[in-house]
CSV table of C-alpha atoms in Angstrom, one decimal:
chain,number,residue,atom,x,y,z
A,1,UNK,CA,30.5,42.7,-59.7
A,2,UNK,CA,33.7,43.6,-61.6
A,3,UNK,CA,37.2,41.9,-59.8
A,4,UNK,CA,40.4,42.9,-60.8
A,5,UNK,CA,42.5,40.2,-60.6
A,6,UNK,CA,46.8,39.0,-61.9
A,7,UNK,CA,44.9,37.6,-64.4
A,8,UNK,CA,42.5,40.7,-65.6
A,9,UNK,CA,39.0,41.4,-65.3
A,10,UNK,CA,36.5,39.1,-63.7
A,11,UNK,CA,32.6,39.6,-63.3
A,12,UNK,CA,31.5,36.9,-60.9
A,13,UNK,CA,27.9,36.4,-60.5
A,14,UNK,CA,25.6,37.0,-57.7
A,15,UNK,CA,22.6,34.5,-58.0
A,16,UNK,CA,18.7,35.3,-56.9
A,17,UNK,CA,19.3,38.5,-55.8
A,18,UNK,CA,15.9,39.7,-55.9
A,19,UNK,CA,15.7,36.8,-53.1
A,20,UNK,CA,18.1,38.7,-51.2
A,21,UNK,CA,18.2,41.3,-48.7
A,22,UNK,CA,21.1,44.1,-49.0
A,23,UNK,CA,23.4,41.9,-46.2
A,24,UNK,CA,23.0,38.9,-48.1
A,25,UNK,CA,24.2,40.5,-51.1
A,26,UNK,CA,27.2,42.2,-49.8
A,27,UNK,CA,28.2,38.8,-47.6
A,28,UNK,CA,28.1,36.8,-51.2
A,29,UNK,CA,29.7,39.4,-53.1
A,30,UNK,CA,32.8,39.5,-50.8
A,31,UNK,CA,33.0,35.7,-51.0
A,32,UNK,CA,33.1,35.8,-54.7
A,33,UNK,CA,35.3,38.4,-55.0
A,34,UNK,CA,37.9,36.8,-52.5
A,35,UNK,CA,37.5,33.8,-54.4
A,36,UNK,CA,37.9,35.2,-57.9
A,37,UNK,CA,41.1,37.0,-56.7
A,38,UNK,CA,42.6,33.8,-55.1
A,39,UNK,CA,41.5,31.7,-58.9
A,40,UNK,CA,39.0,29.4,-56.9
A,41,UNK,CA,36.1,30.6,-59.2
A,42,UNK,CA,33.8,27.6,-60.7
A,43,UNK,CA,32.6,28.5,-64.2
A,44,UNK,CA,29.2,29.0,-62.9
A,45,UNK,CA,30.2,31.7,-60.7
A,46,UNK,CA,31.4,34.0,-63.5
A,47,UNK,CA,29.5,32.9,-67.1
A,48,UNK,CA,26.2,33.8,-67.9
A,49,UNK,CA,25.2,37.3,-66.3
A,50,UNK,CA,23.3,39.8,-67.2
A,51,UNK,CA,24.3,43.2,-65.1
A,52,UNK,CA,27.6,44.0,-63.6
A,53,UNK,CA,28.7,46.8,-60.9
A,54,UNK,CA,32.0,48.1,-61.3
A,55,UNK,CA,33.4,50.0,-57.8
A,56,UNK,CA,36.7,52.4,-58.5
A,57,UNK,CA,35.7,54.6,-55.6
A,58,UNK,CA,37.7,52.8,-53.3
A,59,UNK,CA,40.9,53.8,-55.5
A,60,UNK,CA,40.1,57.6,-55.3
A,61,UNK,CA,38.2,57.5,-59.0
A,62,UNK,CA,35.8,59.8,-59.2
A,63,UNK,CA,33.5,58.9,-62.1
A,64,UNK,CA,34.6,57.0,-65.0
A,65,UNK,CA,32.7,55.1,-67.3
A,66,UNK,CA,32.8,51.2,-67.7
A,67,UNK,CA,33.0,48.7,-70.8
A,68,UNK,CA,30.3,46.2,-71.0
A,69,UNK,CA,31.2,42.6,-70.1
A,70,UNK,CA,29.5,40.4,-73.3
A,71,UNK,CA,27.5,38.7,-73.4
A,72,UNK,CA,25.9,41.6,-70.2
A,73,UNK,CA,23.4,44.0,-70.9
A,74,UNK,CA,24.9,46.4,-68.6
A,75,UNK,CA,27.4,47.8,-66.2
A,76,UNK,CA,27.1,50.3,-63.9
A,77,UNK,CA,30.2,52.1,-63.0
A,78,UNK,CA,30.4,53.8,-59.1
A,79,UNK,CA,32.7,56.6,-58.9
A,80,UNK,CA,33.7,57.6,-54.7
A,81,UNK,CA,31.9,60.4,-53.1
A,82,UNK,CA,33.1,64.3,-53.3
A,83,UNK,CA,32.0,67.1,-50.9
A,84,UNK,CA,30.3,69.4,-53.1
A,85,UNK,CA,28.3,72.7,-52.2
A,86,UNK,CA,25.0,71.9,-53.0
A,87,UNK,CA,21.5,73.4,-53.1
A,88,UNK,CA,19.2,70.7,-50.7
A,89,UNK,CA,15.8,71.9,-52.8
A,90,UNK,CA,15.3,73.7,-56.3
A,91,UNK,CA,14.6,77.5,-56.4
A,92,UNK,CA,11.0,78.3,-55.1
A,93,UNK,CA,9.8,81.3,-57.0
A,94,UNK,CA,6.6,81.8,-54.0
A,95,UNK,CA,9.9,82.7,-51.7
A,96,UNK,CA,11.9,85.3,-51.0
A,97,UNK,CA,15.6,85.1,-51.1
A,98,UNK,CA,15.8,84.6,-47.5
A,99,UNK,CA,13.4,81.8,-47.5
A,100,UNK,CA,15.2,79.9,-50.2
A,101,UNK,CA,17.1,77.2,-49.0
A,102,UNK,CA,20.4,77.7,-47.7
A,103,UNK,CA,23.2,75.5,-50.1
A,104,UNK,CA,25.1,72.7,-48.2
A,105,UNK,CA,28.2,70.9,-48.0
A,106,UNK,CA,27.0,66.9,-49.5
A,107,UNK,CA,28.8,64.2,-50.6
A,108,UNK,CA,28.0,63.3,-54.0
A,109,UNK,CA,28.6,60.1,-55.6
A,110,UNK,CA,28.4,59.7,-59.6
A,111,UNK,CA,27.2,56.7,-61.4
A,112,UNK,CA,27.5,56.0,-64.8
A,113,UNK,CA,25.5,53.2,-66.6
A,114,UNK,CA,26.6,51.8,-69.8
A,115,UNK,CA,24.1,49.9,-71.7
A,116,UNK,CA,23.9,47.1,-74.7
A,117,UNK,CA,21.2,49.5,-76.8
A,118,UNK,CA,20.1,45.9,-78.7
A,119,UNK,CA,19.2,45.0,-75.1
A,120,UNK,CA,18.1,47.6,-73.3
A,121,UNK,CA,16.8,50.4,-74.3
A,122,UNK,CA,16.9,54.2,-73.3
A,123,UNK,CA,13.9,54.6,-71.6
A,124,UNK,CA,14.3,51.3,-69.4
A,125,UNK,CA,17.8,52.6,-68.6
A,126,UNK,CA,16.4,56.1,-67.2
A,127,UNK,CA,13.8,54.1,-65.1
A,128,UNK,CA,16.5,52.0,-63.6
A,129,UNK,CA,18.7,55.3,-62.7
A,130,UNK,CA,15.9,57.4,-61.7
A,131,UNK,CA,14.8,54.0,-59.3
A,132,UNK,CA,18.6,53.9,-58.0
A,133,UNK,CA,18.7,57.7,-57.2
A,134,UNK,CA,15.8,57.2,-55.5
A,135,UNK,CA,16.8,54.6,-53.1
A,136,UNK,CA,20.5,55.5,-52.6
A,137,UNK,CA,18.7,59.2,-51.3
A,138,UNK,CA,16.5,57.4,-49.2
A,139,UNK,CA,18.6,54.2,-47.6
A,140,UNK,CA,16.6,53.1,-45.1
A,141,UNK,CA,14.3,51.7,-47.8
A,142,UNK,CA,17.2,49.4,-48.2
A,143,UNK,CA,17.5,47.6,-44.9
A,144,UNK,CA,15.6,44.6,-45.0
C-alpha cells in the first residue's frame, strides 16, 4: 500500500496475506498506514515488498497511472468509480434489437498496473488483471 506522508511516499508492507481473509487485510492495512503517517514505521514494515496498491480515488482521481516502488515488481494504481452508461452484455447477433440488452447506468472503476518487465512479464500481468476483474465483478467471492 502506497502512504503519502510530510515526508513523501511510503509503501508499508502487508505480511502473509494469502493467510488473510479481505477484513484482516483492510484492519492491518489501516494500522500501517496510520502508523506510517504518524513516523512510527519499523524498517520491516516498509523494506522488502514485492507488490504495492496505490488508492487516489478517494481524492476524486479518476485513473492515473503509478511509478514502481524498487526494488517492487508492481503497482497497481485504483482510480475512484464514475457512472458511466454501459451495455450489461455484448451484442447477441441470434436477437433482435428489442431483445438486446438494455444499456445501464454502472459505476466503473479503472485500474492500471504498472509492471518491472525484468520481473514480470506480460502474460503473467494479464492473468493477474483478468483474475482481479473477475473478482471485483463478483465480490461475494471475496468475503471469507
Amino acid at each position: 500500500v502506497a502512504v503519502a506522508t510530510p515526508g513523501g511516499l511510503i509503501t508499508p508492507i502487508v505480511p502473509k496475506t494469502d493467510e488473510l481473509g479481505l477484513s484482516g487485510i483492510s484492519s492491518k492495512v489501516k494500522d500501517l498506514a496510520t502508523r506510517a503517517r504518524d513516523g512510527k514505521l519499523a524498517p520491516e514494515e516498509y523494506q522488502g515488498g514485492s507488490f504495492c496498491i496505490s488508492n487516489l480515488g478517494m481524492f476524486g482521481i479518476n485513473e492515473f497511472s503509478a511509478v514502481i516502488n524498487p526494488p517492487q515488481a508492481a503497482i497497481l494504481a485504483v482510480g475512484g468509480g464514475v457512472k458511466k452508461v454501459v451495455v450489461n452484455t455484448p451484442y447477441d447477433e441470434s436477437k433482435s434489437m428489442e431483445e438486446q440488452a438494455k444499456p445501464g447506468i454502472r459505476n466503473v472503476m479503472t485500474a492500471r498496473l504498472s509492471a518491472d518487465r525484468r520481473v514480470v512479464d506480460e502474460p503473467t500481468v494479464g492473468l493477474f488483471l483478468s483474475a482481479l476483474r473477475h473478482y471485483l465483478n463478483k465480490p461475494e467471492l471475496l468475503v471469507l
